[in-house]
C-alpha cells in the first residue's frame, strides 16, 4: 500500500504537525538531505571547518602575546567576517533548497516522487530574494536588540542611580528576571515569524515586511497555539542538537586536558587545533543543520496550517477539480 503523500495545505494540531514533519522527512529523505548536502553543504562545511580551526589556533593566547592587540583583533575580525559570510550564504541556500522541496512537493501527484531537479527549480531568483530579505531581517533584529538594550539601560539608570551598590544588584536581578520571562514568552514567536516569513518571501515572491505582515495576520488569535508548537519544536531540536554535539564535547575535553599537561615555552599552551577535533566539529556542525530541518518543518507546517485554516485553499482546489 502506497503511503499517503504529505502536503502542507492541511489544518493540523500539534500531533499532526509532528507527524507531517517526520512523515515528509521519511518520504523524501534522500532528495531532501541530498539536495541540502549538495547545494548548501560545501559552504556550511567550509564555515564549520574554519570556525573549528580558529577555535584553538589563530585566536589563541599565544597569538595575542606574540602579535599584540592590533594583530589579534585584526585576525579576529577578519576571520569572523569570512566565517559569518560563508554561514550566511550557506544558510540562505539551505533555506532556499528546503523551502523549494516543500513548494514543489505540493505540486506533485500522490505517487510522483520529489527529485533533485525539483530542489533547484527557480534557484537563482529565490536565492537573490531570500538573501536580500535575510540581510534586511538581520538588520531589523540588530536594531530591535539595540532598542531593547537602550530601554532596559535607561530604566536601570533611572531607577538604580541613587540606590547604591545593593540597590543596583537588586535591580539587576529584577531586570534579568524580566528578560528571562520576556524571552520565554516571545522567544518561540521570534523564531517562528522569521522562518515563516522567509518561506512566504520565496513562495509568494514578496519582500520581508509584507511577508511578516501575512504571517502575523494568520497568527492572530492563534498566538498561544503557535507558541506551544514552536516551543515544543525548539525543545525537540535542542535535544537532538545536543545529542549530535556530544562527540565535540568529548574531544574538546580530551584536547583541553592534553594541553594542560603539555605546555610550551614560558608556560604557554600549544595553540594548534588537533585535526581530529576540526573534523569532529565540522561533521557535528553539519549534523546540527540536518537536525534543524525538523524545527524548520515544524514552523512551516504550523504557518501553513494557520494559512489553510483562514483561506481553505485545499477545499477550493478540490471544488475546482470537480468542476
CSV table of C-alpha atoms in Angstrom, one decimal:
chain,number,residue,atom,x,y,z
A,1,UNK,CA,0.0,0.0,0.0
A,2,UNK,CA,1.4,3.4,-1.0
A,3,UNK,CA,1.9,5.8,1.8
A,4,UNK,CA,-0.2,9.0,1.6
A,5,UNK,CA,1.9,11.9,0.4
A,6,UNK,CA,2.5,14.8,2.8
A,7,UNK,CA,1.1,18.1,1.7
A,8,UNK,CA,1.3,21.4,3.6
A,9,UNK,CA,-2.2,22.6,2.7
A,10,UNK,CA,-3.8,21.0,5.8
A,11,UNK,CA,-5.2,22.2,9.1
A,12,UNK,CA,-3.2,20.3,11.7
A,13,UNK,CA,-2.9,20.2,15.5
A,14,UNK,CA,0.4,19.6,17.4
A,15,UNK,CA,0.5,15.9,16.9
A,16,UNK,CA,-0.5,16.3,13.2
A,17,UNK,CA,2.4,18.8,12.7
A,18,UNK,CA,4.9,16.5,14.2
A,19,UNK,CA,3.6,13.5,12.2
A,20,UNK,CA,3.7,15.6,9.0
A,21,UNK,CA,7.3,16.7,9.8
A,22,UNK,CA,8.7,13.3,10.3
A,23,UNK,CA,6.5,11.9,7.5
A,24,UNK,CA,7.8,14.4,5.0
A,25,UNK,CA,11.4,13.6,6.0
A,26,UNK,CA,10.8,9.9,5.7
A,27,UNK,CA,9.1,10.1,2.3
A,28,UNK,CA,11.7,12.4,0.8
A,29,UNK,CA,14.8,11.6,2.9
A,30,UNK,CA,17.3,11.1,0.0
A,31,UNK,CA,16.2,14.0,-2.1
A,32,UNK,CA,15.8,16.4,0.9
A,33,UNK,CA,19.1,15.7,2.6
A,34,UNK,CA,20.9,15.0,-0.7
A,35,UNK,CA,19.9,18.4,-2.1
A,36,UNK,CA,20.8,20.2,1.2
A,37,UNK,CA,24.2,18.5,1.3
A,38,UNK,CA,24.9,19.0,-2.4
A,39,UNK,CA,24.0,22.7,-2.6
A,40,UNK,CA,24.4,24.2,0.9
A,41,UNK,CA,26.7,21.6,2.4
A,42,UNK,CA,30.0,22.9,0.9
A,43,UNK,CA,29.5,26.4,2.3
A,44,UNK,CA,28.4,25.2,5.7
A,45,UNK,CA,31.2,22.7,5.9
A,46,UNK,CA,33.9,25.2,5.0
A,47,UNK,CA,32.5,27.7,7.5
A,48,UNK,CA,32.4,25.0,10.2
A,49,UNK,CA,35.9,23.9,9.4
A,50,UNK,CA,37.2,27.4,9.6
A,51,UNK,CA,35.4,28.0,12.9
A,52,UNK,CA,36.8,24.8,14.3
A,53,UNK,CA,40.3,25.7,13.3
A,54,UNK,CA,40.0,29.2,14.7
A,55,UNK,CA,38.6,27.7,17.9
A,56,UNK,CA,42.1,26.9,19.1
A,57,UNK,CA,44.7,28.1,16.6
A,58,UNK,CA,44.8,31.6,15.1
A,59,UNK,CA,42.9,33.2,18.0
A,60,UNK,CA,44.7,31.5,20.9
A,61,UNK,CA,46.6,33.2,23.8
A,62,UNK,CA,49.9,32.7,22.1
A,63,UNK,CA,48.7,34.7,19.1
A,64,UNK,CA,47.7,37.6,21.4
A,65,UNK,CA,51.1,37.6,23.2
A,66,UNK,CA,53.2,37.3,20.1
A,67,UNK,CA,51.4,39.7,17.7
A,68,UNK,CA,49.9,42.2,20.1
A,69,UNK,CA,46.3,43.5,20.4
A,70,UNK,CA,46.3,45.0,16.8
A,71,UNK,CA,47.2,41.8,15.2
A,72,UNK,CA,44.9,39.7,17.4
A,73,UNK,CA,41.8,41.8,16.9
A,74,UNK,CA,42.6,42.2,13.2
A,75,UNK,CA,42.7,38.5,12.7
A,76,UNK,CA,39.6,38.0,14.9
A,77,UNK,CA,37.5,40.5,12.9
A,78,UNK,CA,38.7,39.2,9.5
A,79,UNK,CA,38.2,35.6,10.4
A,80,UNK,CA,34.8,36.3,11.9
A,81,UNK,CA,33.6,38.2,8.8
A,82,UNK,CA,34.8,35.4,6.5
A,83,UNK,CA,33.2,32.7,8.6
A,84,UNK,CA,29.9,34.6,9.0
A,85,UNK,CA,29.8,35.4,5.3
A,86,UNK,CA,30.1,31.7,4.5
A,87,UNK,CA,27.4,30.9,7.1
A,88,UNK,CA,25.0,33.5,5.6
A,89,UNK,CA,25.5,32.1,2.1
A,90,UNK,CA,25.2,28.5,3.3
A,91,UNK,CA,22.1,29.2,5.4
A,92,UNK,CA,20.5,31.1,2.5
A,93,UNK,CA,21.0,28.2,0.2
A,94,UNK,CA,19.8,25.9,2.9
A,95,UNK,CA,16.5,27.8,3.3
A,96,UNK,CA,16.0,28.1,-0.4
A,97,UNK,CA,16.5,24.4,-1.1
A,98,UNK,CA,14.5,23.3,1.9
A,99,UNK,CA,11.6,25.6,1.1
A,100,UNK,CA,11.7,24.7,-2.6
A,101,UNK,CA,11.4,21.0,-1.7
A,102,UNK,CA,8.2,21.8,0.2
A,103,UNK,CA,6.8,24.1,-2.5
A,104,UNK,CA,7.5,21.6,-5.4
A,105,UNK,CA,6.2,18.7,-3.4
A,106,UNK,CA,2.9,20.4,-3.1
A,107,UNK,CA,2.6,20.4,-6.9
A,108,UNK,CA,3.2,16.7,-7.3
A,109,UNK,CA,0.6,14.0,-7.6
A,110,UNK,CA,0.2,11.4,-4.9
A,111,UNK,CA,2.5,8.8,-6.5
A,112,UNK,CA,5.0,11.2,-8.0
A,113,UNK,CA,8.4,11.4,-6.2
A,114,UNK,CA,10.3,14.5,-5.3
A,115,UNK,CA,13.6,14.7,-7.2
A,116,UNK,CA,16.9,16.7,-7.1
A,117,UNK,CA,15.7,18.5,-10.2
A,118,UNK,CA,12.7,19.9,-8.2
A,119,UNK,CA,15.0,21.1,-5.5
A,120,UNK,CA,16.9,23.5,-7.8
A,121,UNK,CA,13.8,24.9,-9.6
A,122,UNK,CA,14.0,28.7,-9.8
A,123,UNK,CA,17.1,28.7,-7.7
A,124,UNK,CA,18.8,32.0,-8.6
A,125,UNK,CA,15.8,34.3,-8.3
A,126,UNK,CA,14.9,32.5,-5.0
A,127,UNK,CA,18.5,32.9,-3.7
A,128,UNK,CA,18.7,36.6,-4.5
A,129,UNK,CA,15.3,37.3,-2.9
A,130,UNK,CA,15.9,35.2,0.2
A,131,UNK,CA,19.5,36.6,0.6
A,132,UNK,CA,18.3,40.2,0.4
A,133,UNK,CA,15.5,39.6,2.8
A,134,UNK,CA,17.8,37.7,5.2
A,135,UNK,CA,20.2,40.7,5.3
A,136,UNK,CA,17.3,43.0,5.9
A,137,UNK,CA,16.0,40.7,8.7
A,138,UNK,CA,19.4,40.7,10.4
A,139,UNK,CA,19.5,44.5,10.3
A,140,UNK,CA,16.0,44.7,11.8
A,141,UNK,CA,16.9,42.2,14.5
A,142,UNK,CA,20.1,44.2,15.4
A,143,UNK,CA,18.0,47.4,15.6
A,144,UNK,CA,15.5,45.6,17.8
A,145,UNK,CA,18.2,44.4,20.1
A,146,UNK,CA,19.8,47.8,20.3
A,147,UNK,CA,16.4,49.5,21.1
A,148,UNK,CA,15.7,46.9,23.8
A,149,UNK,CA,19.1,47.3,25.3
A,150,UNK,CA,18.7,51.1,25.4
A,151,UNK,CA,15.3,50.8,27.0
A,152,UNK,CA,16.5,48.5,29.8
A,153,UNK,CA,19.7,50.6,30.2
A,154,UNK,CA,17.6,53.7,30.6
A,155,UNK,CA,15.3,52.0,33.1
A,156,UNK,CA,18.3,50.8,35.0
A,157,UNK,CA,19.9,54.2,35.1
A,158,UNK,CA,16.7,56.0,36.2
A,159,UNK,CA,15.8,53.5,38.9
A,160,UNK,CA,19.2,52.4,40.1
A,161,UNK,CA,21.2,55.6,40.0
A,162,UNK,CA,20.6,56.6,43.6
A,163,UNK,CA,20.2,53.2,45.3
A,164,UNK,CA,23.8,52.4,45.9
A,165,UNK,CA,25.5,49.0,45.2
A,166,UNK,CA,22.9,46.8,46.9
A,167,UNK,CA,20.1,48.6,45.1
A,168,UNK,CA,21.9,48.2,41.8
A,169,UNK,CA,22.3,44.5,42.4
A,170,UNK,CA,18.6,44.0,43.3
A,171,UNK,CA,17.6,46.0,40.2
A,172,UNK,CA,19.9,43.9,38.0
A,173,UNK,CA,18.3,40.7,39.3
A,174,UNK,CA,14.9,42.1,38.5
A,175,UNK,CA,15.9,43.1,35.0
A,176,UNK,CA,17.4,39.7,34.4
A,177,UNK,CA,14.2,38.0,35.6
A,178,UNK,CA,12.1,40.3,33.3
A,179,UNK,CA,14.4,39.5,30.4
A,180,UNK,CA,14.1,35.7,31.1
A,181,UNK,CA,10.3,35.8,31.1
A,182,UNK,CA,10.3,38.1,28.0
A,183,UNK,CA,12.4,35.6,26.2
A,184,UNK,CA,10.3,32.7,27.4
A,185,UNK,CA,7.1,34.3,26.2
A,186,UNK,CA,8.3,36.0,23.0
A,187,UNK,CA,11.3,33.8,22.1
A,188,UNK,CA,9.4,31.0,20.4
A,189,UNK,CA,7.4,33.5,18.4
A,190,UNK,CA,10.6,35.5,17.4
A,191,UNK,CA,12.0,32.2,16.0
A,192,UNK,CA,8.7,31.2,14.3
A,193,UNK,CA,8.0,34.5,12.5
A,194,UNK,CA,11.3,34.9,10.6
A,195,UNK,CA,11.3,31.2,9.4
A,196,UNK,CA,7.7,31.5,8.2
A,197,UNK,CA,8.2,35.0,6.7
A,198,UNK,CA,11.2,33.8,4.6
A,199,UNK,CA,9.2,30.9,3.4
A,200,UNK,CA,6.4,33.3,2.3
A,201,UNK,CA,9.0,35.6,0.7
A,202,UNK,CA,10.2,32.7,-1.5
A,203,UNK,CA,6.8,31.0,-2.3
A,204,UNK,CA,4.8,34.2,-2.9
A,205,UNK,CA,7.7,36.4,-4.3
A,206,UNK,CA,7.1,39.0,-1.5
A,207,UNK,CA,9.5,41.3,0.3
A,208,UNK,CA,10.2,40.9,4.0
A,209,UNK,CA,7.7,43.3,5.6
A,210,UNK,CA,4.6,42.2,3.6
A,211,UNK,CA,5.6,38.6,4.3
A,212,UNK,CA,5.9,39.2,8.0
A,213,UNK,CA,2.5,41.0,7.9
A,214,UNK,CA,0.9,38.0,6.3
A,215,UNK,CA,2.4,35.7,8.9
A,216,UNK,CA,1.3,37.9,11.8
A,217,UNK,CA,-2.2,38.2,10.3
A,218,UNK,CA,-2.7,34.5,10.1
A,219,UNK,CA,-1.2,34.1,13.6
A,220,UNK,CA,-3.8,36.5,15.1
A,221,UNK,CA,-6.0,34.7,17.6
A,222,UNK,CA,-3.6,31.7,17.5
A,223,UNK,CA,-0.7,33.2,19.4
A,224,UNK,CA,-0.5,30.6,22.2
A,225,UNK,CA,-1.0,27.6,20.0
A,226,UNK,CA,1.8,28.9,17.8
A,227,UNK,CA,3.9,29.5,20.9
A,228,UNK,CA,3.3,25.9,22.2
A,229,UNK,CA,4.2,24.3,18.8
A,230,UNK,CA,7.3,26.5,18.3
A,231,UNK,CA,8.4,25.9,21.9
A,232,UNK,CA,8.0,22.1,21.8
A,233,UNK,CA,9.7,22.1,18.4
A,234,UNK,CA,12.6,24.0,19.8
A,235,UNK,CA,12.9,21.6,22.7
A,236,UNK,CA,13.0,18.7,20.3
A,237,UNK,CA,15.6,20.4,18.2
A,238,UNK,CA,17.7,21.2,21.3
A,239,UNK,CA,17.6,17.6,22.5
A,240,UNK,CA,18.6,16.3,19.1
A,241,UNK,CA,21.2,19.0,18.6
A,242,UNK,CA,22.8,18.2,22.0
A,243,UNK,CA,23.0,14.5,21.0
A,244,UNK,CA,24.8,15.2,17.8
A,245,UNK,CA,27.2,17.6,19.6
A,246,UNK,CA,28.3,15.0,22.3
A,247,UNK,CA,31.4,13.9,20.3
A,248,UNK,CA,32.6,17.6,20.2
A,249,UNK,CA,32.3,17.9,24.0
A,250,UNK,CA,34.2,14.7,24.5
A,251,UNK,CA,37.0,15.5,22.1
A,252,UNK,CA,37.2,19.1,23.3
A,253,UNK,CA,37.7,17.9,26.9
A,254,UNK,CA,40.3,15.5,25.9
A,255,UNK,CA,42.1,18.2,24.0
A,256,UNK,CA,41.9,20.7,26.9
A,257,UNK,CA,43.3,18.2,29.4
A,258,UNK,CA,46.2,17.3,27.0
A,259,UNK,CA,47.0,21.0,26.5
A,260,UNK,CA,47.2,21.5,30.3
A,261,UNK,CA,49.7,18.6,30.6
A,262,UNK,CA,51.9,19.7,27.7
A,263,UNK,CA,52.8,23.4,27.8
A,264,UNK,CA,55.4,25.0,25.6
A,265,UNK,CA,57.7,28.0,26.2
A,266,UNK,CA,57.1,30.3,29.1
A,267,UNK,CA,54.3,28.1,30.4
A,268,UNK,CA,52.1,28.9,27.4
A,269,UNK,CA,49.8,26.2,26.0
A,270,UNK,CA,50.1,24.9,22.5
A,271,UNK,CA,47.5,26.7,20.4
A,272,UNK,CA,47.3,24.2,17.5
A,273,UNK,CA,43.9,22.6,17.0
A,274,UNK,CA,44.1,18.8,16.5
A,275,UNK,CA,42.9,17.6,13.1
A,276,UNK,CA,40.5,15.2,14.8
A,277,UNK,CA,38.8,18.0,16.7
A,278,UNK,CA,38.5,20.0,13.5
A,279,UNK,CA,36.9,17.1,11.6
A,280,UNK,CA,34.6,16.2,14.5
A,281,UNK,CA,33.4,19.8,14.9
A,282,UNK,CA,32.8,20.2,11.2
A,283,UNK,CA,30.9,16.9,10.9
A,284,UNK,CA,28.8,17.6,14.0
A,285,UNK,CA,28.0,21.1,12.7
A,286,UNK,CA,26.6,19.6,9.5
A,287,UNK,CA,24.6,17.1,11.6
A,288,UNK,CA,23.2,20.0,13.6
A,289,UNK,CA,22.0,21.7,10.3
A,290,UNK,CA,20.4,18.3,9.4
A,291,UNK,CA,18.6,18.3,12.8
A,292,UNK,CA,17.5,21.9,12.2
A,293,UNK,CA,15.3,20.6,9.3
A,294,UNK,CA,12.9,19.2,11.9
A,295,UNK,CA,12.4,22.5,13.6
A,296,UNK,CA,12.2,24.4,10.3
A,297,UNK,CA,9.5,22.0,9.0
A,298,UNK,CA,7.5,22.2,12.3
A,299,UNK,CA,7.3,26.0,12.0
A,300,UNK,CA,6.4,25.9,8.3
A,301,UNK,CA,3.7,23.3,8.8
A,302,UNK,CA,2.3,25.5,11.7
A,303,UNK,CA,2.2,28.5,9.4
A,304,UNK,CA,0.6,26.7,6.5
A,305,UNK,CA,-1.9,25.2,8.9
A,306,UNK,CA,-2.9,28.7,10.1
A,307,UNK,CA,-3.0,29.8,6.5
A,308,UNK,CA,-5.2,26.9,5.4
A,309,UNK,CA,-7.4,27.4,8.4
A,310,UNK,CA,-8.0,31.0,7.3
A,311,UNK,CA,-8.1,30.5,3.5
A,312,UNK,CA,-9.3,27.0,3.0
A,313,UNK,CA,-7.4,26.8,-0.3
A,314,UNK,CA,-7.3,22.9,-0.3
A,315,UNK,CA,-11.1,22.8,-0.3
A,316,UNK,CA,-11.2,25.4,-3.1
A,317,UNK,CA,-8.7,23.3,-5.1
A,318,UNK,CA,-10.9,20.2,-4.7
A,319,UNK,CA,-14.0,22.1,-5.8
A,320,UNK,CA,-12.2,23.4,-8.9
A,321,UNK,CA,-11.0,19.9,-9.7
A,322,UNK,CA,-14.6,18.6,-9.6
A,323,UNK,CA,-15.9,21.4,-11.8
